[in-house]
């Protein structure tokens, strides 16, 4: 089946195969204002890659913010690129332990696009999860208070 998607800057044609075994995954994690969990992001992305293509592997790179600055990427470019990836993915996995306006925005847009959303909050964290995320569970929205050793089970439940 062919689907035409129109974004602000381009018209996209996607071939959708309902029987596809692999997922197209958007991983979201805090970039601006703190890379405390960059090592964890790398381990999450490595696990996600076993289930399909991770469009946003760069989020796990500890130097992503500096790399994007050095490449001269503008805020508009980053927004539009990431929105294109959100349109292309079938699932978003968001590590939400560290508060991030960007991740919250991505989650909201994913919900509006009717994507499967998996939010991960470290249960051993001293942080508090926003009620807007914690209370948003639904048919395609899942929130997990997790420990890292539980990730394989969480991903298998939703991505196999």
Short mmCIF file of C-alpha atoms in Angstrom, two decimals:
data_model
loop_
_atom_site.label_atom_id
_atom_site.label_comp_id
_atom_site.label_asym_id
_atom_site.label_seq_id
_atom_site.Cartn_x
_atom_site.Cartn_y
_atom_site.Cartn_z
CA UNK A 1 0.00 0.00 0.00
CA UNK A 2 1.32 3.49 -0.82
CA UNK A 3 0.68 6.43 1.47
CA UNK A 4 1.42 10.06 0.63
CA UNK A 5 2.48 12.21 3.57
CA UNK A 6 2.88 15.92 3.31
CA UNK A 7 5.27 17.70 5.65
CA UNK A 8 6.08 21.39 5.68
CA UNK A 9 8.99 20.94 3.31
CA UNK A 10 8.38 17.90 1.21
CA UNK A 11 5.92 15.34 -0.06
CA UNK A 12 6.84 11.85 0.98
CA UNK A 13 5.70 8.53 -0.43
CA UNK A 14 6.05 5.58 1.86
CA UNK A 15 5.48 1.94 1.06
CA UNK A 16 3.74 0.31 3.99
CA UNK A 17 4.01 -3.42 4.48
CA UNK A 18 1.60 -4.51 7.20
CA UNK A 19 3.42 -7.83 7.50
CA UNK A 20 6.87 -6.32 8.08
CA UNK A 21 8.70 -7.94 10.98
CA UNK A 22 11.09 -5.08 11.68
CA UNK A 23 10.12 -1.78 13.25
CA UNK A 24 11.17 1.74 12.44
CA UNK A 25 12.03 3.18 15.85
CA UNK A 26 12.42 6.76 17.05
CA UNK A 27 14.45 6.88 20.25
CA UNK A 28 14.05 10.04 22.33
CA UNK A 29 16.30 11.10 25.17
CA UNK A 30 17.50 14.34 26.68
CA UNK A 31 20.19 16.13 24.65
CA UNK A 32 20.15 19.80 25.61
CA UNK A 33 20.96 20.54 29.21
CA UNK A 34 22.43 17.27 30.34
CA UNK A 35 23.85 14.00 29.11
CA UNK A 36 23.76 12.19 32.47
CA UNK A 37 22.26 9.05 30.92
CA UNK A 38 24.15 8.98 27.59
CA UNK A 39 25.73 5.60 28.44
CA UNK A 40 22.30 4.19 29.24
CA UNK A 41 20.95 5.62 25.96
CA UNK A 42 23.70 3.73 24.10
CA UNK A 43 22.70 0.44 25.73
CA UNK A 44 19.01 1.08 24.98
CA UNK A 45 19.70 1.87 21.33
CA UNK A 46 21.78 -1.30 20.96
CA UNK A 47 18.83 -3.35 22.24
CA UNK A 48 16.36 -1.49 20.02
CA UNK A 49 18.48 -2.19 16.93
CA UNK A 50 17.66 -5.88 17.32
CA UNK A 51 14.01 -5.00 16.59
CA UNK A 52 14.55 -2.77 13.57
CA UNK A 53 16.01 0.48 12.33
CA UNK A 54 16.64 3.18 14.95
CA UNK A 55 16.30 6.49 13.13
CA UNK A 56 17.76 8.53 15.98
CA UNK A 57 20.87 6.57 17.00
CA UNK A 58 22.72 9.87 17.35
CA UNK A 59 20.77 10.64 20.56
CA UNK A 60 22.92 8.01 22.29
CA UNK A 61 26.16 9.70 21.19
CA UNK A 62 27.69 11.46 24.23
CA UNK A 63 28.87 14.33 22.00
CA UNK A 64 25.69 14.77 19.96
CA UNK A 65 25.05 18.36 21.04
CA UNK A 66 28.58 19.50 20.17
CA UNK A 67 28.50 17.47 16.94
CA UNK A 68 25.30 19.19 15.80
CA UNK A 69 26.70 22.61 16.74
CA UNK A 70 29.97 21.91 14.89
CA UNK A 71 28.02 20.78 11.82
CA UNK A 72 26.16 24.10 11.83
CA UNK A 73 22.74 22.50 12.19
CA UNK A 74 20.07 25.11 12.87
CA UNK A 75 17.15 24.67 15.23
CA UNK A 76 14.78 24.65 12.24
CA UNK A 77 16.82 21.96 10.48
CA UNK A 78 16.91 19.77 13.60
CA UNK A 79 13.16 20.22 14.19
CA UNK A 80 12.21 19.43 10.61
CA UNK A 81 14.60 16.45 10.35
CA UNK A 82 13.28 14.99 13.60
CA UNK A 83 9.66 15.56 12.56
CA UNK A 84 10.33 13.69 9.32
CA UNK A 85 11.70 10.81 11.39
CA UNK A 86 8.62 10.91 13.63
CA UNK A 87 6.41 10.62 10.55
CA UNK A 88 8.51 7.68 9.32
CA UNK A 89 8.63 5.67 12.55
CA UNK A 90 6.01 3.25 13.80
CA UNK A 91 7.12 3.40 17.45
CA UNK A 92 8.76 5.96 19.72
CA UNK A 93 10.75 4.82 22.73
CA UNK A 94 11.40 7.73 25.10
CA UNK A 95 13.71 7.62 28.10
CA UNK A 96 11.97 10.19 30.32
CA UNK A 97 13.92 10.02 33.58
CA UNK A 98 15.65 13.35 32.93
CA UNK A 99 13.17 16.11 32.27
CA UNK A 100 13.30 17.47 28.72
CA UNK A 101 10.99 19.85 26.90
CA UNK A 102 12.16 18.37 23.60
CA UNK A 103 11.31 14.81 24.58
CA UNK A 104 7.92 15.94 25.87
CA UNK A 105 7.29 17.70 22.55
CA UNK A 106 8.30 14.56 20.62
CA UNK A 107 5.99 12.41 22.73
CA UNK A 108 3.08 14.80 22.17
CA UNK A 109 3.64 14.84 18.44
CA UNK A 110 3.92 11.04 18.36
CA UNK A 111 0.57 10.76 20.17
CA UNK A 112 -1.00 13.15 17.64
CA UNK A 113 0.40 10.96 14.85
CA UNK A 114 -1.13 7.85 16.49
CA UNK A 115 2.25 6.18 17.03
CA UNK A 116 2.99 3.48 19.58
CA UNK A 117 4.68 5.28 22.51
CA UNK A 118 6.83 3.54 25.12
CA UNK A 119 8.06 5.79 27.93
CA UNK A 120 10.82 4.56 30.22
CA UNK A 121 11.36 6.03 33.69
CA UNK A 122 14.11 4.68 35.94
CA UNK A 123 12.50 3.46 39.14
CA UNK A 124 15.73 3.96 41.07
CA UNK A 125 15.92 7.64 40.13
CA UNK A 126 15.45 10.50 42.56
CA UNK A 127 13.52 12.33 39.82
CA UNK A 128 9.74 12.56 39.68
CA UNK A 129 7.91 11.69 36.48
CA UNK A 130 5.57 14.35 35.16
CA UNK A 131 1.90 13.47 35.75
CA UNK A 132 1.28 14.42 32.10
CA UNK A 133 3.37 11.41 31.08
CA UNK A 134 2.58 9.09 34.00
CA UNK A 135 -1.16 9.61 33.55
CA UNK A 136 -1.28 9.27 29.78
CA UNK A 137 -1.41 5.48 29.53
CA UNK A 138 -3.72 4.11 26.87
CA UNK A 139 -4.12 1.65 24.03
CA UNK A 140 -0.92 2.85 22.29
CA UNK A 141 0.79 4.66 25.20
CA UNK A 142 2.80 2.75 27.79
CA UNK A 143 4.81 4.02 30.74
CA UNK A 144 7.27 1.80 32.58
CA UNK A 145 8.99 2.44 35.90
CA UNK A 146 11.91 0.18 35.08
CA UNK A 147 15.29 -1.11 36.05
CA UNK A 148 17.72 -1.67 33.21
CA UNK A 149 17.58 -5.46 33.45
CA UNK A 150 13.83 -5.26 32.64
CA UNK A 151 14.35 -3.61 29.24
CA UNK A 152 14.60 -6.82 27.19
CA UNK A 153 11.21 -7.96 28.52
CA UNK A 154 9.60 -4.54 27.89
CA UNK A 155 10.92 -4.37 24.33
CA UNK A 156 9.95 -7.97 23.54
CA UNK A 157 6.40 -7.31 24.75
CA UNK A 158 5.85 -4.42 22.32
CA UNK A 159 8.30 -4.92 19.46
CA UNK A 160 8.15 -8.63 18.59
#
